[in-house]
Short mmCIF file of C-alpha atoms and ligand atoms in Angstrom, two decimals:
data_model
loop_
_atom_site.label_atom_id
_atom_site.label_comp_id
_atom_site.label_asym_id
_atom_site.label_seq_id
_atom_site.Cartn_x
_atom_site.Cartn_y
_atom_site.Cartn_z
CA MET A 1281 -12.22 -22.99 46.32
CA ILE A 1282 -12.11 -22.60 43.15
CA PRO A 1283 -10.68 -25.88 41.18
CA MET A 1284 -9.65 -25.62 37.35
CA VAL A 1285 -12.32 -27.83 36.37
CA ASN A 1286 -15.06 -28.80 38.68
CA LEU A 1287 -15.21 -32.84 37.91
CA LYS A 1288 -18.26 -33.62 40.48
CA ALA A 1289 -20.47 -30.83 39.81
CA GLN A 1290 -20.63 -33.20 36.18
CA TYR A 1291 -21.42 -36.75 38.26
CA VAL A 1292 -23.60 -35.31 39.88
CA GLU A 1293 -26.13 -34.97 36.83
CA ILE A 1294 -24.97 -38.06 35.48
CA LYS A 1295 -24.23 -40.15 38.29
CA ASP A 1296 -27.63 -42.32 38.38
CA GLU A 1297 -27.80 -43.33 34.59
CA VAL A 1298 -23.49 -44.33 35.35
CA GLU A 1299 -24.47 -46.13 38.29
CA ARG A 1300 -26.64 -48.23 36.28
CA GLY A 1301 -24.36 -49.46 33.25
CA LEU A 1302 -21.53 -49.92 35.65
CA ALA A 1303 -23.50 -52.13 37.94
CA GLU A 1304 -25.02 -54.25 35.13
CA THR A 1305 -21.59 -54.33 33.55
CA ILE A 1306 -20.28 -56.08 36.30
CA GLU A 1307 -23.35 -57.92 37.06
CA ASN A 1308 -22.81 -59.08 32.96
CA CYS A 1309 -18.99 -59.03 33.52
CA ALA A 1310 -18.39 -58.49 29.67
CA PHE A 1311 -15.20 -56.45 30.74
CA ILE A 1312 -13.19 -56.47 28.00
CA LEU A 1313 -14.17 -55.09 23.86
CA GLY A 1314 -18.11 -55.54 25.70
CA PRO A 1315 -21.16 -54.18 24.30
CA ASN A 1316 -20.29 -50.31 25.55
CA VAL A 1317 -17.34 -49.87 23.59
CA GLN A 1318 -19.34 -51.55 21.15
CA ALA A 1319 -22.39 -48.88 21.28
CA PHE A 1320 -19.85 -46.69 22.17
CA GLU A 1321 -17.49 -46.67 19.24
CA LYS A 1322 -20.88 -46.58 17.19
CA GLU A 1323 -22.59 -43.94 18.39
CA ALA A 1324 -18.85 -41.91 18.72
CA ALA A 1325 -18.16 -42.65 14.75
CA SER A 1326 -21.94 -41.54 14.07
CA TYR A 1327 -21.14 -38.13 16.41
CA LEU A 1328 -17.85 -37.48 14.83
CA GLY A 1329 -19.26 -37.99 11.12
CA VAL A 1330 -16.13 -40.60 10.39
CA LYS A 1331 -16.51 -43.92 9.39
CA HIS A 1332 -14.47 -45.69 12.09
CA ALA A 1333 -14.18 -45.29 15.20
CA ILE A 1334 -12.07 -47.42 17.80
CA GLY A 1335 -11.50 -47.29 21.28
CA VAL A 1336 -7.93 -47.61 22.55
CA ALA A 1337 -6.35 -47.32 26.09
CA SER A 1338 -5.23 -43.48 26.00
CA GLY A 1339 -4.89 -40.59 23.78
CA THR A 1340 -0.90 -41.40 23.80
CA ASP A 1341 -2.25 -44.70 21.98
CA ALA A 1342 -4.31 -43.95 20.13
CA LEU A 1343 -1.54 -41.05 17.83
CA HIS A 1344 0.97 -43.98 18.09
CA LEU A 1345 -1.62 -46.67 16.70
CA ALA A 1346 -2.43 -44.44 13.80
CA LEU A 1347 0.70 -43.25 13.49
CA ILE A 1348 2.14 -47.18 13.08
CA ALA A 1349 -0.67 -48.00 11.07
CA GLU A 1350 -0.52 -44.56 8.17
CA GLY A 1351 3.23 -46.15 7.82
CA ILE A 1352 5.27 -43.80 9.66
CA GLY A 1353 8.09 -45.47 10.67
CA ALA A 1354 12.27 -45.12 11.25
CA GLY A 1355 13.57 -42.03 9.78
CA ASP A 1356 10.62 -40.52 9.01
CA GLU A 1357 9.73 -36.88 9.70
CA VAL A 1358 5.98 -35.79 11.09
CA ILE A 1359 6.14 -31.83 11.17
CA THR A 1360 4.46 -30.93 14.53
CA SER A 1361 4.01 -28.02 17.05
CA ALA A 1362 6.44 -28.28 20.35
CA PHE A 1363 3.54 -26.21 22.07
CA THR A 1364 1.64 -28.93 22.84
CA PHE A 1365 1.62 -31.66 25.80
CA ILE A 1366 4.55 -34.56 25.90
CA ALA A 1367 3.08 -37.56 24.27
CA THR A 1368 2.36 -35.25 20.30
CA ALA A 1369 6.05 -36.07 20.37
CA GLU A 1370 6.55 -38.89 22.28
CA ALA A 1371 3.88 -41.18 20.14
CA ILE A 1372 6.20 -40.09 16.58
CA LYS A 1373 9.77 -40.76 19.05
CA TYR A 1374 7.36 -44.76 19.32
CA VAL A 1375 7.03 -45.41 16.18
CA GLY A 1376 10.75 -44.16 14.94
CA ALA A 1377 10.44 -41.09 13.16
CA ILE A 1378 12.03 -37.91 14.14
CA PRO A 1379 9.50 -35.20 15.29
CA VAL A 1380 10.36 -31.21 13.16
CA PHE A 1381 9.08 -29.15 15.96
CA VAL A 1382 7.69 -25.82 14.16
CA ASP A 1383 6.47 -22.49 15.04
CA ILE A 1384 2.63 -21.38 15.60
CA ASP A 1385 0.20 -18.22 15.32
CA PRO A 1386 0.64 -16.09 18.17
CA ARG A 1387 -2.97 -15.53 17.98
CA THR A 1388 -4.25 -18.63 17.83
CA PHE A 1389 -1.36 -21.18 18.93
CA ASN A 1390 -1.71 -23.51 16.35
CA ILE A 1391 1.13 -24.74 14.40
CA SER A 1392 1.41 -22.51 11.93
CA PRO A 1393 0.94 -23.15 7.68
CA GLU A 1394 3.77 -21.22 6.37
CA ALA A 1395 6.35 -22.38 9.22
CA ILE A 1396 4.87 -26.37 8.01
CA GLU A 1397 5.24 -25.39 4.50
CA SER A 1398 8.88 -24.22 5.44
CA ALA A 1399 9.60 -27.21 7.42
CA ILE A 1400 9.38 -30.03 4.13
CA THR A 1401 12.16 -32.12 3.08
CA SER A 1402 11.92 -35.40 1.10
CA LYS A 1403 12.10 -37.04 4.21
CA THR A 1404 9.27 -35.31 5.56
CA LYS A 1405 6.10 -37.96 5.25
CA ALA A 1406 3.27 -37.22 7.70
CA ILE A 1407 1.63 -33.17 9.42
CA MET A 1408 0.01 -33.81 13.00
CA PRO A 1409 -1.31 -30.55 13.80
CA VAL A 1410 -2.43 -30.42 17.50
CA HIS A 1411 -5.54 -28.74 17.97
CA LEU A 1412 -4.81 -26.78 20.80
CA PHE A 1413 -6.76 -25.79 24.00
CA GLY A 1414 -10.18 -27.14 21.55
CA GLN A 1415 -9.30 -24.50 18.82
CA PRO A 1416 -9.00 -26.52 15.30
CA ALA A 1417 -5.66 -25.19 13.57
CA ASP A 1418 -5.95 -24.23 10.25
CA MET A 1419 -6.69 -26.95 8.18
CA THR A 1420 -8.10 -25.80 5.51
CA GLU A 1421 -4.59 -24.89 4.30
CA ILE A 1422 -2.64 -28.38 6.01
CA LEU A 1423 -4.91 -30.06 3.44
CA GLN A 1424 -3.66 -28.10 0.66
CA LEU A 1425 -0.44 -28.91 2.61
CA CYS A 1426 -0.90 -32.55 2.85
CA GLU A 1427 -1.92 -32.71 -0.97
CA GLN A 1428 0.70 -30.80 -2.78
CA TYR A 1429 3.88 -32.86 -1.22
CA GLN A 1430 1.78 -36.09 -0.86
CA LEU A 1431 2.10 -36.27 3.69
CA LYS A 1432 -0.38 -38.41 6.08
CA LEU A 1433 -2.56 -36.48 7.76
CA ILE A 1434 -3.00 -37.73 11.18
CA GLU A 1435 -4.27 -34.89 14.28
CA ASP A 1436 -4.09 -35.19 17.60
CA ALA A 1437 -8.04 -33.78 18.50
CA CYS A 1438 -6.82 -35.15 21.88
CA GLN A 1439 -8.36 -31.16 23.53
CA SER A 1440 -10.72 -30.46 20.77
CA PHE A 1441 -13.55 -33.50 20.74
CA GLY A 1442 -16.76 -31.88 19.87
CA ALA A 1443 -14.54 -29.28 17.65
CA SER A 1444 -15.44 -28.52 13.92
CA ILE A 1445 -14.37 -26.87 11.15
CA ASN A 1446 -15.86 -25.90 8.05
CA GLY A 1447 -18.61 -28.53 9.04
CA LYS A 1448 -16.49 -31.29 9.90
CA GLN A 1449 -15.38 -32.24 13.38
CA THR A 1450 -11.57 -31.72 14.50
CA GLY A 1451 -9.88 -34.88 14.07
CA ALA A 1452 -12.30 -37.26 11.40
CA ILE A 1453 -10.72 -34.57 8.72
CA GLY A 1454 -7.12 -36.34 7.96
CA HIS A 1455 -5.93 -40.37 7.29
CA ALA A 1456 -6.38 -40.47 10.82
CA GLY A 1457 -7.11 -38.56 14.18
CA GLY A 1458 -6.79 -39.49 17.94
CA TYR A 1459 -8.42 -38.26 21.18
CA SER A 1460 -7.69 -39.22 24.92
CA PHE A 1461 -10.64 -39.51 27.11
CA PHE A 1462 -7.93 -38.79 29.98
CA PRO A 1463 -11.21 -37.38 33.39
CA SER A 1464 -10.02 -33.54 32.65
CA LYS A 1465 -10.33 -33.65 28.43
CA ASN A 1466 -13.98 -32.18 26.84
CA LEU A 1467 -15.00 -35.76 26.81
CA GLY A 1468 -13.31 -37.55 29.71
CA ALA A 1469 -13.51 -41.21 31.03
CA PHE A 1470 -13.01 -41.71 35.09
CA GLY A 1471 -9.44 -43.01 33.78
CA ASP A 1472 -8.06 -43.23 30.95
CA GLY A 1473 -9.29 -43.73 27.40
CA GLY A 1474 -8.64 -43.16 23.69
CA LEU A 1475 -9.93 -43.15 20.32
CA VAL A 1476 -9.02 -43.43 16.52
CA VAL A 1477 -10.73 -42.35 14.27
CA THR A 1478 -10.37 -42.61 10.53
CA ASN A 1479 -12.61 -43.12 7.00
CA SER A 1480 -10.21 -46.20 5.90
CA ASP A 1481 -11.35 -49.97 6.58
CA GLU A 1482 -7.64 -50.78 5.89
CA THR A 1483 -6.73 -48.48 8.61
CA ALA A 1484 -9.39 -49.15 11.22
CA ALA A 1485 -8.67 -52.95 11.00
CA LYS A 1486 -4.90 -52.45 11.42
CA ILE A 1487 -5.70 -50.26 14.27
CA LYS A 1488 -8.31 -53.53 15.66
CA GLN A 1489 -5.55 -55.14 14.94
CA LEU A 1490 -2.78 -53.34 16.61
CA ARG A 1491 -4.79 -52.31 20.25
CA ASN A 1492 -5.61 -56.21 20.41
CA HIS A 1493 -2.31 -58.29 20.44
CA GLY A 1494 -1.63 -57.74 16.72
CA SER A 1495 -4.85 -60.32 16.36
CA ASN A 1496 -7.83 -60.87 14.74
CA VAL A 1497 -9.03 -64.27 15.48
CA ARG A 1498 -7.61 -65.35 18.82
CA TYR A 1499 -4.71 -67.01 20.06
CA TYR A 1500 -3.96 -66.27 15.86
CA HIS A 1501 -0.99 -63.42 16.28
CA ASP A 1502 0.12 -62.11 12.20
CA VAL A 1503 1.77 -58.62 14.05
CA ILE A 1504 3.50 -57.55 17.12
CA GLY A 1505 0.59 -55.40 18.50
CA TYR A 1506 -0.13 -53.98 22.05
CA ASN A 1507 -2.42 -54.44 24.67
CA SER A 1508 -4.62 -51.04 24.51
CA ARG A 1509 -8.56 -51.46 24.79
CA LEU A 1510 -10.79 -48.88 25.59
CA ASP A 1511 -12.23 -50.51 29.08
CA GLU A 1512 -15.64 -51.43 28.73
CA MET A 1513 -16.27 -49.66 32.34
CA GLN A 1514 -15.60 -46.79 31.23
CA ALA A 1515 -16.99 -46.65 27.88
CA VAL A 1516 -20.52 -46.95 30.49
CA ILE A 1517 -18.70 -43.95 31.39
CA LEU A 1518 -18.65 -42.00 27.54
CA ARG A 1519 -21.72 -43.20 26.29
CA ALA A 1520 -23.11 -41.14 29.01
CA LYS A 1521 -21.08 -38.05 28.86
CA LEU A 1522 -21.24 -38.23 24.36
CA LYS A 1523 -24.82 -37.60 24.64
CA ARG A 1524 -24.60 -34.57 26.48
CA ILE A 1525 -21.01 -33.16 25.25
CA ASP A 1526 -22.61 -30.27 22.70
CA GLN A 1527 -24.45 -29.23 25.75
CA TYR A 1528 -21.39 -28.98 27.75
CA ASN A 1529 -18.94 -28.23 25.07
CA GLN A 1530 -21.50 -24.99 24.68
CA GLY A 1531 -21.37 -24.13 28.38
CA ARG A 1532 -17.06 -24.12 28.24
CA ARG A 1533 -17.73 -21.74 25.84
CA HIS A 1534 -20.14 -19.73 27.77
CA VAL A 1535 -17.87 -19.72 29.91
CA ALA A 1536 -15.07 -17.82 27.56
CA HIS A 1537 -17.24 -15.62 26.13
CA LEU A 1538 -18.14 -13.69 29.37
CA TYR A 1539 -14.45 -13.82 30.97
CA SER A 1540 -13.29 -12.22 27.90
CA GLU A 1541 -15.85 -9.14 27.89
CA LEU A 1542 -15.87 -8.97 31.77
CA MET A 1543 -11.67 -8.74 30.78
CA ALA A 1544 -12.22 -6.78 27.99
CA ASP A 1545 -10.58 -3.56 29.37
CA LEU A 1546 -7.54 -5.16 30.56
CA PRO A 1547 -3.86 -5.57 29.47
CA LEU A 1548 -3.74 -9.16 28.53
CA ILE A 1549 -4.35 -11.01 25.75
CA THR A 1550 -7.24 -13.11 25.80
CA PRO A 1551 -7.89 -15.92 23.52
CA TYR A 1552 -8.09 -15.01 19.71
CA GLU A 1553 -11.22 -17.26 17.66
CA ASP A 1554 -9.75 -17.15 14.13
CA GLY A 1555 -13.35 -17.82 13.01
CA LEU A 1556 -12.06 -19.94 10.77
CA GLY A 1557 -14.07 -23.25 13.31
CA VAL A 1558 -15.80 -23.98 16.03
CA HIS A 1559 -13.09 -23.16 19.77
CA VAL A 1560 -15.08 -25.79 22.53
CA TYR A 1561 -12.10 -24.33 25.01
CA HIS A 1562 -10.62 -27.12 26.68
CA GLN A 1563 -8.43 -24.27 27.80
CA TYR A 1564 -9.35 -20.87 28.13
CA THR A 1565 -5.23 -19.32 27.55
CA LEU A 1566 -4.23 -16.26 28.23
CA LEU A 1567 -0.95 -13.73 27.76
CA SER A 1568 0.29 -11.34 30.50
CA ASP A 1569 3.26 -9.66 31.18
CA ARG A 1570 2.59 -10.17 34.99
CA ARG A 1571 0.96 -13.86 34.81
CA ASP A 1572 3.45 -14.77 38.52
CA ALA A 1573 1.31 -11.76 40.18
CA ILE A 1574 -2.07 -13.16 38.94
CA MET A 1575 -1.62 -15.75 39.28
CA GLN A 1576 0.14 -15.64 42.95
CA ALA A 1577 -3.24 -13.30 43.81
CA LEU A 1578 -5.57 -16.22 42.24
CA GLN A 1579 -3.53 -19.07 44.82
CA ASP A 1580 -4.36 -16.99 48.00
CA HIS A 1581 -7.41 -16.67 47.07
CA GLN A 1582 -7.33 -20.89 46.17
CA ILE A 1583 -8.61 -20.57 42.45
CA GLY A 1584 -6.82 -22.91 40.00
CA CYS A 1585 -4.76 -21.77 37.59
CA ALA A 1586 -2.03 -23.45 35.04
CA VAL A 1587 0.70 -22.66 32.33
CA TYR A 1588 0.15 -24.55 29.53
CA TYR A 1589 2.95 -25.21 28.67
CA PRO A 1590 5.95 -23.37 30.86
CA VAL A 1591 8.52 -25.34 28.72
CA PRO A 1592 7.55 -25.80 24.90
CA LEU A 1593 8.88 -29.57 23.82
CA HIS A 1594 12.05 -28.60 22.05
CA GLN A 1595 13.45 -27.23 25.04
CA GLN A 1596 12.81 -29.88 27.49
CA ASN A 1597 15.17 -32.04 28.82
CA VAL A 1598 14.86 -34.57 26.47
CA PHE A 1599 14.61 -33.04 23.15
CA LYS A 1600 16.89 -30.20 23.90
CA GLU A 1601 20.50 -31.98 22.33
CA GLU A 1602 18.01 -33.43 19.48
CA CYS A 1603 16.79 -29.35 18.87
CA ALA A 1604 19.23 -27.54 19.92
CA ASP A 1605 19.49 -25.57 16.83
CA ILE A 1606 15.82 -25.19 16.69
CA SER A 1607 14.44 -21.47 17.28
CA LEU A 1608 10.35 -20.88 17.54
CA PRO A 1609 10.64 -17.53 19.13
CA VAL A 1610 7.07 -17.27 19.28
CA THR A 1611 6.41 -20.62 20.57
CA GLU A 1612 9.20 -19.62 23.00
CA HIS A 1613 7.63 -16.04 23.74
CA VAL A 1614 4.19 -17.57 24.20
CA SER A 1615 5.69 -20.23 26.91
CA THR A 1616 6.53 -17.82 29.16
CA THR A 1617 3.49 -15.23 29.59
CA CYS A 1618 0.25 -17.67 29.06
CA PHE A 1619 -1.50 -19.20 31.35
CA SER A 1620 -5.14 -20.70 31.61
CA LEU A 1621 -8.15 -20.21 33.97
CA PRO A 1622 -10.42 -22.91 35.52
CA ILE A 1623 -12.96 -23.16 32.66
CA CYS A 1624 -15.08 -26.27 32.90
CA PRO A 1625 -19.44 -26.74 31.75
CA PHE A 1626 -20.41 -25.77 35.37
CA LEU A 1627 -18.65 -23.06 36.54
CA SER A 1628 -20.75 -20.36 37.62
CA ASP A 1629 -21.06 -16.70 36.36
CA GLU A 1630 -20.73 -15.72 39.57
CA ASP A 1631 -17.28 -16.97 39.96
CA ILE A 1632 -16.15 -15.70 36.72
CA HIS A 1633 -16.99 -12.00 37.87
CA LYS A 1634 -15.05 -13.14 41.58
CA ILE A 1635 -11.98 -14.40 39.67
CA VAL A 1636 -12.23 -11.54 37.18
CA ASP A 1637 -12.60 -9.24 40.15
CA ILE A 1638 -9.13 -10.62 41.72
CA ILE A 1639 -7.51 -10.35 38.65
CA ARG A 1640 -8.29 -6.49 38.27
CA GLY A 1641 -7.51 -5.83 41.35
CA VAL A 1642 -3.63 -7.05 40.09
CA LEU A 1643 -3.63 -5.32 37.15
CA LYS A 1644 -5.92 -2.16 37.79
CA PRO A 1645 -5.68 -1.46 41.78
C1 LIG B 3085 -3.94 -35.08 26.92
C2 LIG B 3085 -3.43 -34.95 25.49
C3 LIG B 3085 -2.77 -36.11 24.94
C4 LIG B 3085 -2.50 -37.48 25.67
O1 LIG B 3085 -3.91 -38.20 25.92
P1 LIG B 3085 -3.34 -39.52 27.36
O2 LIG B 3085 -4.98 -39.16 27.51
O3 LIG B 3085 -3.27 -38.74 28.28
O4 LIG B 3085 -2.42 -40.12 26.53
C5 LIG B 3085 -1.86 -36.40 23.49
N1 LIG B 3085 -1.87 -35.11 22.93
C6 LIG B 3085 -2.36 -34.29 24.10
C7 LIG B 3085 -2.42 -32.58 22.92
C8 LIG B 3085 -3.75 -33.95 25.08
O5 LIG B 3085 -3.66 -32.84 25.17
#
């Protein structure tokens, strides 16, 4: 059996460090916003090359709080991709804003800068690109649009911790960026967690207040906030993994490149690296008209595989009424042919060969 992600193998490597840290936390009973959250925020800010990093309860909350802090609210239009996880659009909805879904680049699956520009109206307040599957979106073009049209740039970097473009970390380029530490993400906790980063002192101060019931001083509340803090125990785990994140991402890149090399002669479309930035392969996603047959064969051999994402957001039940007039041909085509293979730093070359042989058996019997 080969799972999509092998979290167990990763745990074995950091077991001693994690167990020591957890035992210490339990011993000290500093469970909320304790020393590990503070240290992790410092270490993450330094790694990401950004002034402020604020731990929150999830990636969804990170995006939600970033939007509030950047002043996005009722009736504002936020341009984003429909080929993403629902949380990107949920965060926009939470603040009363309107997600405006535009099409993607057929090769990178990332939001198309040309499509963004065509969708800008007088109500547009922000662009929220997603660095999908770990590949940086075209930030040079997107930054230029933000400057030209005076828009906020809030990055959904939930799948791209450690990916960079033009020497900058994804998430740390715009006004604010959000990361998720959901266990299967490139930097994953042992539960939920998230992070907001920003270079703005003002935005950072707002996020710190919002995550903690709108309070700067205990029992004095200035705004309606939330209970959305990064958990101290999760911070212990994240600190151990952050030290190794480059090694993990390098491992993912190795897996991806070996897959692509071994499948070069097969009639399917392997992931495209646009060369603009460093792709950290949160997912290894291919396109094939024979997706169903390939996935059936993999399942028969107990090999994990999945479709990210089978239904683009504008076609989800929750959005289909308000998006009735929208058609996104590239997004729609990709969602009917894409599928993802197991990827994690601990997938062996032997397993990769095995997976490719099964796919070869379907496509070139
Ligand atoms: C995982 C993810 C989120 C949400 O993160 P959670 O920590 O699960 O709340 C948001 N956007 C994208 C693109 C994601 O992959």
